[in-house]
mmCIF file of C-alpha atoms in Angstrom:
data_model
loop_
_atom_site.group_PDB
_atom_site.id
_atom_site.type_symbol
_atom_site.label_atom_id
_atom_site.label_comp_id
_atom_site.label_asym_id
_atom_site.label_seq_id
_atom_site.Cartn_x
_atom_site.Cartn_y
_atom_site.Cartn_z
ATOM 1 C CA MET A 1 -9.663 3.224 -0.097
ATOM 2 C CA ASN A 2 -10.550 2.067 3.460
ATOM 3 C CA ASP A 3 -12.865 -0.716 2.183
ATOM 4 C CA GLU A 4 -10.417 -2.037 -0.390
ATOM 5 C CA THR A 5 -8.251 -5.053 0.405
ATOM 6 C CA ILE A 6 -4.506 -4.453 0.692
ATOM 7 C CA GLY A 7 -3.831 -7.046 -2.026
ATOM 8 C CA SER A 8 -6.210 -5.438 -4.518
ATOM 9 C CA TRP A 9 -4.903 -1.910 -3.808
ATOM 10 C CA LEU A 10 -1.280 -3.037 -4.276
ATOM 11 C CA ASP A 11 -2.251 -4.868 -7.495
ATOM 12 C CA GLN A 12 -3.763 -1.650 -8.867
ATOM 13 C CA LEU A 13 -0.762 0.391 -7.703
ATOM 14 C CA ALA A 14 1.539 -2.033 -9.544
ATOM 15 C CA SER A 15 -0.587 -2.001 -12.717
ATOM 16 C CA SER A 16 -0.356 0.423 -15.640
ATOM 17 C CA ALA A 17 -3.711 1.989 -14.604
ATOM 18 C CA PRO A 18 -3.364 5.794 -14.247
ATOM 19 C CA ALA A 19 -4.467 5.728 -10.570
ATOM 20 C CA PRO A 20 -3.593 4.872 -7.828
ATOM 21 C CA GLY A 21 -0.008 6.102 -8.278
ATOM 22 C CA GLY A 22 2.649 8.006 -6.364
ATOM 23 C CA GLY A 23 0.105 10.377 -4.775
ATOM 24 C CA ALA A 24 -1.898 7.522 -3.272
ATOM 25 C CA ALA A 25 1.356 5.914 -2.046
ATOM 26 C CA ALA A 26 2.250 9.207 -0.328
ATOM 27 C CA ALA A 27 -1.186 9.309 1.329
ATOM 28 C CA MET A 28 -0.797 5.704 2.512
ATOM 29 C CA HIS A 29 2.614 6.502 4.058
ATOM 30 C CA ALA A 30 1.022 9.424 5.907
ATOM 31 C CA ALA A 31 -1.840 7.198 7.122
ATOM 32 C CA ILE A 32 0.651 4.553 8.382
ATOM 33 C CA GLY A 33 2.653 7.250 10.214
ATOM 34 C CA ALA A 34 -0.534 8.611 11.807
ATOM 35 C CA ALA A 35 -1.658 5.097 12.823
ATOM 36 C CA LEU A 36 1.696 4.435 14.558
ATOM 37 C CA VAL A 37 1.451 7.757 16.440
ATOM 38 C CA SER A 38 -2.009 6.607 17.586
ATOM 39 C CA MET A 39 -0.576 3.223 18.631
ATOM 40 C CA VAL A 40 2.104 4.826 20.818
ATOM 41 C CA ALA A 41 -0.543 7.109 22.363
ATOM 42 C CA ASN A 42 -2.925 4.167 22.910
ATOM 43 C CA LEU A 43 -0.140 2.223 24.690
ATOM 44 C CA THR A 44 0.362 5.250 26.982
ATOM 45 C CA ILE A 45 -3.300 6.027 27.774
ATOM 46 C CA GLY A 46 -4.843 4.352 30.835
ATOM 47 C CA LYS A 47 -1.546 3.098 32.305
ATOM 48 C CA SER A 48 -0.847 4.350 35.831
ATOM 49 C CA ALA A 49 2.916 4.585 35.153
ATOM 50 C CA TYR A 50 2.230 7.241 32.506
ATOM 51 C CA ALA A 51 -0.673 9.034 34.207
ATOM 52 C CA ALA A 52 1.267 12.323 33.966
ATOM 53 C CA HIS A 53 1.205 12.011 30.153
ATOM 54 C CA GLU A 54 -2.460 10.879 29.905
ATOM 55 C CA GLU A 55 -3.900 14.210 28.777
ATOM 56 C CA HIS A 56 -1.183 14.761 26.170
ATOM 57 C CA ALA A 57 -1.518 11.190 24.845
ATOM 58 C CA VAL A 58 -5.298 11.519 24.456
ATOM 59 C CA SER A 59 -4.950 14.768 22.519
ATOM 60 C CA VAL A 60 -2.175 13.315 20.305
ATOM 61 C CA ARG A 61 -4.251 10.185 19.626
ATOM 62 C CA ASP A 62 -7.366 12.180 18.696
ATOM 63 C CA ARG A 63 -5.404 14.436 16.323
ATOM 64 C CA ALA A 64 -3.552 11.453 14.791
ATOM 65 C CA GLU A 65 -6.848 9.658 14.123
ATOM 66 C CA ALA A 66 -8.203 12.754 12.321
ATOM 67 C CA LEU A 67 -4.997 13.011 10.247
ATOM 68 C CA ARG A 68 -5.172 9.322 9.322
ATOM 69 C CA HIS A 69 -8.724 9.653 8.005
ATOM 70 C CA LYS A 70 -7.785 12.875 6.189
ATOM 71 C CA ALA A 71 -4.853 11.104 4.479
ATOM 72 C CA ILE A 72 -7.178 8.336 3.229
ATOM 73 C CA ARG A 73 -9.613 10.952 1.843
ATOM 74 C CA LEU A 74 -6.712 12.745 0.129
ATOM 75 C CA ALA A 75 -5.734 9.511 -1.660
ATOM 76 C CA ALA A 76 -9.182 9.529 -3.308
ATOM 77 C CA ASP A 77 -8.913 13.280 -4.042
ATOM 78 C CA ASP A 78 -5.542 12.660 -5.705
ATOM 79 C CA ALA A 79 -6.990 10.055 -8.073
ATOM 80 C CA ALA A 80 -9.921 12.392 -8.879
ATOM 81 C CA ALA A 81 -7.631 15.386 -9.557
ATOM 82 C CA PHE A 82 -5.419 13.273 -11.819
ATOM 83 C CA THR A 83 -8.407 11.925 -13.784
ATOM 84 C CA ALA A 84 -9.786 15.477 -14.165
ATOM 85 C CA LEU A 85 -6.407 16.721 -15.424
ATOM 86 C CA MET A 86 -6.173 13.904 -17.990
ATOM 87 C CA ALA A 87 -9.684 14.840 -19.236
ATOM 88 C CA THR A 88 -8.660 18.463 -19.925
ATOM 89 C CA TYR A 89 -5.948 17.258 -22.329
ATOM 90 C CA ARG A 90 -8.689 15.597 -24.402
ATOM 91 C CA LEU A 91 -10.661 18.876 -24.817
ATOM 92 C CA PRO A 92 -11.062 20.085 -28.448
ATOM 93 C CA LYS A 93 -8.343 22.388 -29.777
ATOM 94 C CA GLU A 94 -9.448 23.239 -33.304
ATOM 95 C CA THR A 95 -10.479 26.911 -33.056
ATOM 96 C CA ALA A 96 -8.513 29.679 -31.304
ATOM 97 C CA GLU A 97 -11.350 29.930 -28.767
ATOM 98 C CA GLN A 98 -11.182 26.183 -28.040
ATOM 99 C CA LYS A 99 -7.414 26.385 -27.669
ATOM 100 C CA ALA A 100 -7.713 29.230 -25.155
ATOM 101 C CA GLU A 101 -10.433 27.400 -23.204
ATOM 102 C CA ARG A 102 -8.447 24.160 -23.200
ATOM 103 C CA GLY A 103 -5.297 25.978 -22.021
ATOM 104 C CA ALA A 104 -7.183 27.605 -19.147
ATOM 105 C CA ALA A 105 -8.784 24.273 -18.180
ATOM 106 C CA ILE A 106 -5.391 22.501 -18.194
ATOM 107 C CA ARG A 107 -3.820 25.253 -16.033
ATOM 108 C CA SER A 108 -6.636 25.145 -13.500
ATOM 109 C CA ALA A 109 -6.638 21.306 -13.353
ATOM 110 C CA THR A 110 -2.827 21.263 -12.990
ATOM 111 C CA GLU A 111 -3.044 23.706 -10.076
ATOM 112 C CA ALA A 112 -5.657 21.445 -8.447
ATOM 113 C CA ALA A 113 -3.479 18.371 -9.127
ATOM 114 C CA ALA A 114 -0.549 20.098 -7.360
ATOM 115 C CA GLY A 115 -2.798 21.161 -4.460
ATOM 116 C CA VAL A 116 -3.770 17.618 -3.394
ATOM 117 C CA PRO A 117 -0.226 16.240 -2.834
ATOM 118 C CA LEU A 118 0.592 19.553 -1.124
ATOM 119 C CA GLU A 119 -2.212 18.772 1.352
ATOM 120 C CA ILE A 120 -0.833 15.230 1.749
ATOM 121 C CA ALA A 121 2.580 16.770 2.585
ATOM 122 C CA ALA A 122 0.904 19.143 5.081
ATOM 123 C CA THR A 123 -0.907 16.198 6.721
ATOM 124 C CA ALA A 124 2.354 14.212 6.979
ATOM 125 C CA ALA A 125 4.149 17.269 8.425
ATOM 126 C CA GLU A 126 1.486 17.399 11.163
ATOM 127 C CA VAL A 127 2.056 13.683 11.843
ATOM 128 C CA ILE A 128 5.760 14.502 12.307
ATOM 129 C CA GLU A 129 4.928 17.272 14.793
ATOM 130 C CA LEU A 130 2.841 14.785 16.814
ATOM 131 C CA ALA A 131 5.666 12.198 16.711
ATOM 132 C CA GLU A 132 8.137 14.863 17.905
ATOM 133 C CA SER A 133 5.951 15.513 20.952
ATOM 134 C CA LEU A 134 6.047 11.863 22.109
ATOM 135 C CA PRO A 135 9.602 10.998 23.329
ATOM 136 C CA GLY A 136 9.678 11.572 27.106
ATOM 137 C CA ARG A 137 5.886 11.993 27.156
ATOM 138 C CA SER A 138 4.774 8.463 26.215
ATOM 139 C CA ASN A 139 5.365 4.760 26.960
ATOM 140 C CA PRO A 140 9.148 4.340 26.387
ATOM 141 C CA ASN A 141 8.709 0.635 25.511
ATOM 142 C CA VAL A 142 7.363 1.684 22.118
ATOM 143 C CA LEU A 143 9.889 4.451 21.422
ATOM 144 C CA SER A 144 10.990 2.500 18.314
ATOM 145 C CA ASP A 145 7.488 2.950 16.872
ATOM 146 C CA VAL A 146 7.855 6.738 17.211
ATOM 147 C CA ALA A 147 10.853 6.422 14.863
ATOM 148 C CA VAL A 148 8.887 4.224 12.441
ATOM 149 C CA ALA A 149 6.040 6.783 12.489
ATOM 150 C CA ALA A 150 8.526 9.579 11.705
ATOM 151 C CA SER A 151 10.212 7.568 8.961
ATOM 152 C CA SER A 152 6.819 6.812 7.365
ATOM 153 C CA ALA A 153 5.883 10.498 7.470
ATOM 154 C CA VAL A 154 9.210 11.478 5.848
ATOM 155 C CA ALA A 155 8.407 9.131 2.930
ATOM 156 C CA ALA A 156 4.948 10.706 2.760
ATOM 157 C CA VAL A 157 6.286 14.293 2.574
ATOM 158 C CA GLU A 158 8.997 13.348 0.075
ATOM 159 C CA SER A 159 6.645 11.309 -2.153
ATOM 160 C CA ALA A 160 4.046 14.084 -2.049
ATOM 161 C CA ALA A 161 6.745 16.678 -2.852
ATOM 162 C CA VAL A 162 7.716 14.860 -6.054
ATOM 163 C CA ASN A 163 4.045 14.920 -7.084
ATOM 164 C CA VAL A 164 3.652 18.630 -6.280
ATOM 165 C CA GLU A 165 6.848 19.452 -8.192
ATOM 166 C CA ILE A 166 5.907 17.489 -11.310
ATOM 167 C CA ASN A 167 2.736 19.607 -11.565
ATOM 168 C CA LEU A 168 4.470 22.901 -10.695
ATOM 169 C CA GLY A 169 6.866 22.160 -13.576
ATOM 170 C CA SER A 170 4.059 22.544 -16.111
ATOM 171 C CA LEU A 171 2.705 25.806 -14.623
ATOM 172 C CA ARG A 172 4.074 29.124 -15.894
ATOM 173 C CA ASP A 173 2.281 31.673 -13.663
ATOM 174 C CA ALA A 174 4.650 32.609 -10.813
ATOM 175 C CA ALA A 175 1.761 34.063 -8.784
ATOM 176 C CA VAL A 176 0.184 30.581 -8.747
ATOM 177 C CA LYS A 177 3.418 28.619 -8.310
ATOM 178 C CA GLU A 178 5.163 30.622 -5.584
ATOM 179 C CA PRO A 179 2.714 30.094 -2.677
ATOM 180 C CA LEU A 180 2.602 26.345 -3.471
ATOM 181 C CA ALA A 181 6.427 26.118 -3.627
ATOM 182 C CA THR A 182 6.798 28.104 -0.379
ATOM 183 C CA ALA A 183 4.330 25.867 1.489
ATOM 184 C CA LEU A 184 6.067 22.748 0.140
ATOM 185 C CA ALA A 185 9.504 24.000 1.239
ATOM 186 C CA GLU A 186 8.133 24.403 4.785
ATOM 187 C CA HIS A 187 6.818 20.798 4.844
ATOM 188 C CA LEU A 188 10.180 19.555 3.535
ATOM 189 C CA ARG A 189 11.924 21.377 6.424
ATOM 190 C CA VAL A 190 9.673 19.502 8.873
ATOM 191 C CA ALA A 191 10.637 16.237 7.108
ATOM 192 C CA ASP A 192 14.325 17.102 7.636
ATOM 193 C CA ARG A 193 13.579 17.500 11.363
ATOM 194 C CA ALA A 194 11.929 14.058 11.324
ATOM 195 C CA ARG A 195 15.162 12.541 9.981
ATOM 196 C CA THR A 196 16.896 13.942 13.072
ATOM 197 C CA LEU A 197 14.203 12.405 15.303
ATOM 198 C CA VAL A 198 14.716 8.981 13.675
ATOM 199 C CA ALA A 199 18.500 9.267 14.176
ATOM 200 C CA GLU A 200 18.034 10.271 17.848
ATOM 201 C CA VAL A 201 15.702 7.364 18.587
ATOM 202 C CA ARG A 202 18.099 4.929 16.891
ATOM 203 C CA ARG A 203 20.989 6.332 18.932
ATOM 204 C CA GLU A 204 18.979 5.791 22.129
ATOM 205 C CA ILE A 205 18.025 2.223 21.111
ATOM 206 C CA ASN A 206 21.648 1.365 20.219
ATOM 207 C CA GLN A 207 23.103 2.691 23.484
ATOM 208 C CA MET B 1 -2.516 -9.286 5.046
ATOM 209 C CA ASN B 2 -3.477 -9.244 1.337
ATOM 210 C CA ASP B 3 -7.138 -10.102 2.062
ATOM 211 C CA GLU B 4 -7.543 -7.542 4.840
ATOM 212 C CA THR B 5 -9.119 -4.167 4.097
ATOM 213 C CA ILE B 6 -6.860 -1.126 4.340
ATOM 214 C CA GLY B 7 -9.202 0.464 6.908
ATOM 215 C CA SER B 8 -9.192 -2.574 9.193
ATOM 216 C CA TRP B 9 -5.391 -3.005 8.933
ATOM 217 C CA LEU B 10 -4.806 0.674 9.784
ATOM 218 C CA ASP B 11 -7.294 0.412 12.692
ATOM 219 C CA GLN B 12 -5.320 -2.534 14.097
ATOM 220 C CA LEU B 13 -1.999 -0.735 13.506
ATOM 221 C CA ALA B 14 -3.353 2.286 15.431
ATOM 222 C CA SER B 15 -4.702 0.148 18.293
ATOM 223 C CA SER B 16 -2.842 -1.006 21.405
ATOM 224 C CA ALA B 17 -2.852 -4.605 20.071
ATOM 225 C CA PRO B 18 0.702 -6.062 20.055
ATOM 226 C CA ALA B 19 0.645 -6.691 16.265
ATOM 227 C CA PRO B 20 0.645 -5.297 13.607
ATOM 228 C CA GLY B 21 3.292 -2.754 14.633
ATOM 229 C CA GLY B 22 6.413 -1.128 13.241
ATOM 230 C CA GLY B 23 7.580 -4.344 11.537
ATOM 231 C CA ALA B 24 4.351 -4.667 9.551
ATOM 232 C CA ALA B 25 4.574 -0.969 8.641
ATOM 233 C CA ALA B 26 8.103 -1.549 7.321
ATOM 234 C CA ALA B 27 6.868 -4.504 5.236
ATOM 235 C CA MET B 28 4.017 -2.398 3.832
ATOM 236 C CA HIS B 29 6.463 0.367 2.817
ATOM 237 C CA ALA B 30 8.572 -2.247 1.012
ATOM 238 C CA ALA B 31 5.463 -3.637 -0.750
ATOM 239 C CA ILE B 32 4.429 -0.120 -1.867
ATOM 240 C CA GLY B 33 7.938 0.558 -3.200
ATOM 241 C CA ALA B 34 7.926 -2.765 -5.090
ATOM 242 C CA ALA B 35 4.442 -2.047 -6.521
ATOM 243 C CA LEU B 36 5.610 1.345 -7.855
ATOM 244 C CA VAL B 37 8.670 -0.245 -9.472
ATOM 245 C CA SER B 38 6.247 -2.685 -11.159
ATOM 246 C CA MET B 39 4.051 0.228 -12.273
ATOM 247 C CA VAL B 40 6.965 2.035 -13.950
ATOM 248 C CA ALA B 41 7.986 -1.229 -15.649
ATOM 249 C CA ASN B 42 4.388 -1.931 -16.731
ATOM 250 C CA LEU B 43 4.169 1.569 -18.285
ATOM 251 C CA THR B 44 7.359 0.805 -20.229
ATOM 252 C CA ILE B 45 6.507 -2.728 -21.441
ATOM 253 C CA GLY B 46 4.733 -3.067 -24.806
ATOM 254 C CA LYS B 47 5.308 0.550 -25.908
ATOM 255 C CA SER B 48 7.204 0.861 -29.205
ATOM 256 C CA ALA B 49 9.005 4.022 -28.022
ATOM 257 C CA TYR B 50 10.690 1.974 -25.274
ATOM 258 C CA ALA B 51 11.195 -1.284 -27.205
ATOM 259 C CA ALA B 52 14.936 -1.123 -26.452
ATOM 260 C CA HIS B 53 14.121 -1.327 -22.704
ATOM 261 C CA GLU B 54 11.455 -4.055 -23.039
ATOM 262 C CA GLU B 55 13.589 -6.967 -21.846
ATOM 263 C CA HIS B 56 14.957 -5.039 -18.861
ATOM 264 C CA ALA B 57 11.468 -3.792 -17.900
ATOM 265 C CA VAL B 58 10.008 -7.312 -17.982
ATOM 266 C CA SER B 59 12.784 -8.677 -15.766
ATOM 267 C CA VAL B 60 12.452 -5.728 -13.336
ATOM 268 C CA ARG B 61 8.672 -6.166 -13.179
ATOM 269 C CA ASP B 62 8.895 -9.913 -12.505
ATOM 270 C CA ARG B 63 11.443 -9.426 -9.714
ATOM 271 C CA ALA B 64 9.449 -6.516 -8.199
ATOM 272 C CA GLU B 65 6.293 -8.656 -8.111
ATOM 273 C CA ALA B 66 8.171 -11.421 -6.285
ATOM 274 C CA LEU B 67 9.577 -8.887 -3.777
ATOM 275 C CA ARG B 68 6.121 -7.403 -3.174
ATOM 276 C CA HIS B 69 4.638 -10.788 -2.329
ATOM 277 C CA LYS B 70 7.672 -11.603 -0.151
ATOM 278 C CA ALA B 71 7.189 -8.331 1.787
ATOM 279 C CA ILE B 72 3.545 -9.198 2.489
ATOM 280 C CA ARG B 73 4.561 -12.666 3.755
ATOM 281 C CA LEU B 74 7.227 -11.072 5.972
ATOM 282 C CA ALA B 75 4.577 -8.863 7.606
ATOM 283 C CA ALA B 76 2.819 -12.046 8.785
ATOM 284 C CA ASP B 77 6.150 -13.603 9.848
ATOM 285 C CA ASP B 78 6.912 -10.478 11.892
ATOM 286 C CA ALA B 79 3.638 -10.734 13.824
ATOM 287 C CA ALA B 80 4.264 -14.457 14.429
ATOM 288 C CA ALA B 81 7.851 -13.883 15.629
ATOM 289 C CA PHE B 82 6.690 -11.122 17.980
ATOM 290 C CA THR B 83 3.893 -13.300 19.431
ATOM 291 C CA ALA B 84 6.352 -16.198 19.909
ATOM 292 C CA LEU B 85 8.812 -13.889 21.706
ATOM 293 C CA MET B 86 6.086 -12.575 24.036
ATOM 294 C CA ALA B 87 5.160 -16.206 24.880
ATOM 295 C CA THR B 88 8.725 -17.044 25.986
ATOM 296 C CA TYR B 89 8.553 -14.272 28.625
ATOM 297 C CA ARG B 90 5.574 -16.081 30.173
ATOM 298 C CA LEU B 91 7.512 -19.377 30.607
ATOM 299 C CA PRO B 92 7.901 -20.577 34.225
ATOM 300 C CA LYS B 93 10.994 -19.341 36.105
ATOM 301 C CA GLU B 94 10.747 -20.985 39.507
ATOM 302 C CA THR B 95 13.559 -23.577 39.450
ATOM 303 C CA ALA B 96 17.120 -23.013 38.201
ATOM 304 C CA GLU B 97 16.408 -25.410 35.341
ATOM 305 C CA GLN B 98 13.268 -23.484 34.322
ATOM 306 C CA LYS B 99 15.219 -20.212 34.462
ATOM 307 C CA ALA B 100 17.923 -21.595 32.181
ATOM 308 C CA GLU B 101 15.356 -23.000 29.746
ATOM 309 C CA ARG B 102 13.390 -19.737 29.739
ATOM 310 C CA GLY B 103 16.577 -17.711 29.129
ATOM 311 C CA ALA B 104 17.540 -19.912 26.173
ATOM 312 C CA ALA B 105 14.014 -19.708 24.730
ATOM 313 C CA ILE B 106 13.992 -15.881 25.046
ATOM 314 C CA ARG B 107 17.406 -15.610 23.356
ATOM 315 C CA SER B 108 16.393 -17.852 20.480
ATOM 316 C CA ALA B 109 13.022 -16.066 20.000
ATOM 317 C CA THR B 110 14.753 -12.646 20.134
ATOM 318 C CA GLU B 111 17.190 -13.743 17.443
ATOM 319 C CA ALA B 112 14.246 -14.872 15.291
ATOM 320 C CA ALA B 113 12.425 -11.582 15.996
ATOM 321 C CA ALA B 114 15.505 -9.646 14.777
ATOM 322 C CA GLY B 115 15.810 -11.870 11.704
ATOM 323 C CA VAL B 116 12.399 -11.028 10.246
ATOM 324 C CA PRO B 117 12.850 -7.216 10.043
ATOM 325 C CA LEU B 118 16.368 -7.883 8.724
ATOM 326 C CA GLU B 119 14.742 -9.799 5.844
ATOM 327 C CA ILE B 120 12.301 -6.904 5.332
ATOM 328 C CA ALA B 121 15.310 -4.548 5.097
ATOM 329 C CA ALA B 122 16.975 -6.922 2.589
ATOM 330 C CA THR B 123 13.777 -7.026 0.498
ATOM 331 C CA ALA B 124 13.535 -3.211 0.498
ATOM 332 C CA ALA B 125 17.231 -2.926 -0.440
ATOM 333 C CA GLU B 126 16.509 -5.119 -3.482
ATOM 334 C CA VAL B 127 13.570 -2.838 -4.383
ATOM 335 C CA ILE B 128 16.028 0.087 -4.285
ATOM 336 C CA GLU B 129 18.420 -1.728 -6.627
ATOM 337 C CA LEU B 130 15.563 -2.268 -9.102
ATOM 338 C CA ALA B 131 14.534 1.426 -8.830
ATOM 339 C CA GLU B 132 18.154 2.472 -9.465
ATOM 340 C CA SER B 133 18.148 0.493 -12.714
ATOM 341 C CA LEU B 134 15.119 2.368 -14.139
ATOM 342 C CA PRO B 135 16.133 5.986 -14.953
ATOM 343 C CA GLY B 136 17.165 6.101 -18.613
ATOM 344 C CA ARG B 137 15.835 2.552 -19.131
ATOM 345 C CA SER B 138 12.076 3.134 -18.629
ATOM 346 C CA ASN B 139 9.187 5.438 -19.584
ATOM 347 C CA PRO B 140 10.450 8.929 -18.557
ATOM 348 C CA ASN B 141 6.871 10.196 -18.044
ATOM 349 C CA VAL B 142 6.735 8.236 -14.783
ATOM 350 C CA LEU B 143 10.228 9.121 -13.543
ATOM 351 C CA SER B 144 8.589 10.755 -10.497
ATOM 352 C CA ASP B 145 7.221 7.340 -9.484
ATOM 353 C CA VAL B 146 10.776 5.935 -9.467
ATOM 354 C CA ALA B 147 11.536 8.546 -6.783
ATOM 355 C CA VAL B 148 8.390 7.626 -4.824
ATOM 356 C CA ALA B 149 9.367 3.935 -5.041
ATOM 357 C CA ALA B 150 12.860 4.763 -3.719
ATOM 358 C CA SER B 151 11.479 6.972 -0.942
ATOM 359 C CA SER B 152 9.067 4.189 0.123
ATOM 360 C CA ALA B 153 11.910 1.669 0.194
ATOM 361 C CA VAL B 154 14.061 4.015 2.317
ATOM 362 C CA ALA B 155 11.241 4.179 4.894
ATOM 363 C CA ALA B 156 11.054 0.374 4.740
ATOM 364 C CA VAL B 157 14.794 -0.135 5.387
ATOM 365 C CA GLU B 158 14.856 2.502 8.133
ATOM 366 C CA SER B 159 11.703 1.193 9.865
ATOM 367 C CA ALA B 160 12.989 -2.375 9.642
ATOM 368 C CA ALA B 161 16.388 -1.263 10.993
ATOM 369 C CA VAL B 162 14.802 0.182 14.144
ATOM 370 C CA ASN B 163 13.060 -3.160 14.686
ATOM 371 C CA VAL B 164 16.261 -5.164 14.154
ATOM 372 C CA GLU B 165 18.175 -2.875 16.518
ATOM 373 C CA ILE B 166 15.611 -3.048 19.322
ATOM 374 C CA ASN B 167 16.010 -6.858 19.320
ATOM 375 C CA LEU B 168 19.812 -6.792 18.958
ATOM 376 C CA GLY B 169 19.844 -4.566 22.048
ATOM 377 C CA SER B 170 18.578 -7.423 24.214
ATOM 378 C CA LEU B 171 21.033 -10.012 22.844
ATOM 379 C CA ARG B 172 24.413 -10.430 24.549
ATOM 380 C CA ASP B 173 26.145 -13.013 22.327
ATOM 381 C CA ALA B 174 28.421 -11.131 19.893
ATOM 382 C CA ALA B 175 28.673 -14.195 17.626
ATOM 383 C CA VAL B 176 24.897 -13.974 17.100
ATOM 384 C CA LYS B 177 24.678 -10.170 16.937
ATOM 385 C CA GLU B 178 27.589 -9.355 14.629
ATOM 386 C CA PRO B 179 26.410 -11.025 11.395
ATOM 387 C CA LEU B 180 22.950 -9.458 11.855
ATOM 388 C CA ALA B 181 24.462 -5.995 12.487
ATOM 389 C CA THR B 182 26.812 -6.329 9.491
ATOM 390 C CA ALA B 183 23.969 -7.303 7.134
ATOM 391 C CA LEU B 184 21.825 -4.441 8.450
ATOM 392 C CA ALA B 185 24.633 -1.905 7.905
ATOM 393 C CA GLU B 186 24.842 -3.018 4.265
ATOM 394 C CA HIS B 187 21.065 -2.497 3.742
ATOM 395 C CA LEU B 188 21.325 0.947 5.383
ATOM 396 C CA ARG B 189 24.091 1.867 2.909
ATOM 397 C CA VAL B 190 21.755 0.944 0.031
ATOM 398 C CA ALA B 191 19.080 3.169 1.639
ATOM 399 C CA ASP B 192 21.570 6.062 1.663
ATOM 400 C CA ARG B 193 22.079 5.536 -2.070
ATOM 401 C CA ALA B 194 18.297 5.658 -2.539
ATOM 402 C CA ARG B 195 18.232 9.116 -0.896
ATOM 403 C CA THR B 196 20.664 10.246 -3.606
ATOM 404 C CA LEU B 197 18.380 8.758 -6.305
ATOM 405 C CA VAL B 198 15.370 10.668 -4.893
ATOM 406 C CA ALA B 199 17.406 13.911 -4.870
ATOM 407 C CA GLU B 200 18.566 13.326 -8.472
ATOM 408 C CA VAL B 201 15.034 12.682 -9.746
ATOM 409 C CA ARG B 202 13.745 15.788 -7.946
ATOM 410 C CA ARG B 203 16.568 17.856 -9.478
ATOM 411 C CA GLU B 204 15.599 16.594 -12.939
ATOM 412 C CA ILE B 205 11.888 17.320 -12.335
ATOM 413 C CA ASN B 206 12.641 20.835 -11.053
ATOM 414 C CA GLN B 207 14.909 21.768 -13.957
#
């Protein structure tokens, strides 16, 4: 996705092509959130006024860069998992044996297709944790960008959640579904915290 | 922005360069939301099962495409307005006349810099209105993408709002500030409605 132009990616997103779709959009939101966390850190690093925060800013920036690249990889994984899932629905289903094999293949591909947006949500939740660590420990002139980073990451978690849930809906095995649903609920709680962070930054800006 | 690669744009967003920043991120969220509205419309158009929704889907798709291209243009406008504002701070301020001229130039550039994210928020609010018109009037297999579109547009309005507010904070003239603040409050109300839409779609998916 990194080498694609923004115009071409948006054209494909807008088209009726099966991918990119909501999963890739979620990954892009996470990448934007991570990039803005990096920006705030980069505008803190190397400035004498914020020397006390230098070490923290460097570690936040390095982690945010890793999360950004992970989000971009997950966008590709999401398209691959979706394509693989679509392929299982085209497996033969004439004999009882074929039906059983097809059913097992669909279940396993659906689980994989739920796993990728769950990882996107986890990545975005980590972006939120980095953003939460910045107010008071970074260049206050770009506090507004901390809020934009948090808002982007909320959209990432929420968009990813919808894509996890749509796949969980077609799984029957509680032993498979429950750990995925539990992990997702935790990421959604972090997103709720990010909404509070956005509100706090806006309150400070509007003082 | 359309011809730039995603990797290079994210690198610049993450860097300490003055632009792109939070305003461009807001515009990108709006463009992603508009693209997903188009996708849902495109997966409705031309399918006999949804023939009753054909006319609505075509009109939604055409408007969403226009909003997407407007959002991309606004990202460039935001960078230009920010650069112009930074330039006014470097104007000479030695004589009383220079000080007065510089003050007027800063005020006018700040007003312009608040106006661009306000337009991004307005564009995203329109994306939300299109998304709201889709459930029950589009292909239900991509209902989840309506929620992702709405979630993206919420991040766009919220990110744009922070960038409007940071500029309003440095304006003193109530006659200039009030209409901007009133328009922004209206877009934020539409964003609140979009949160309800996301919750409703998730409830339907999780049934």
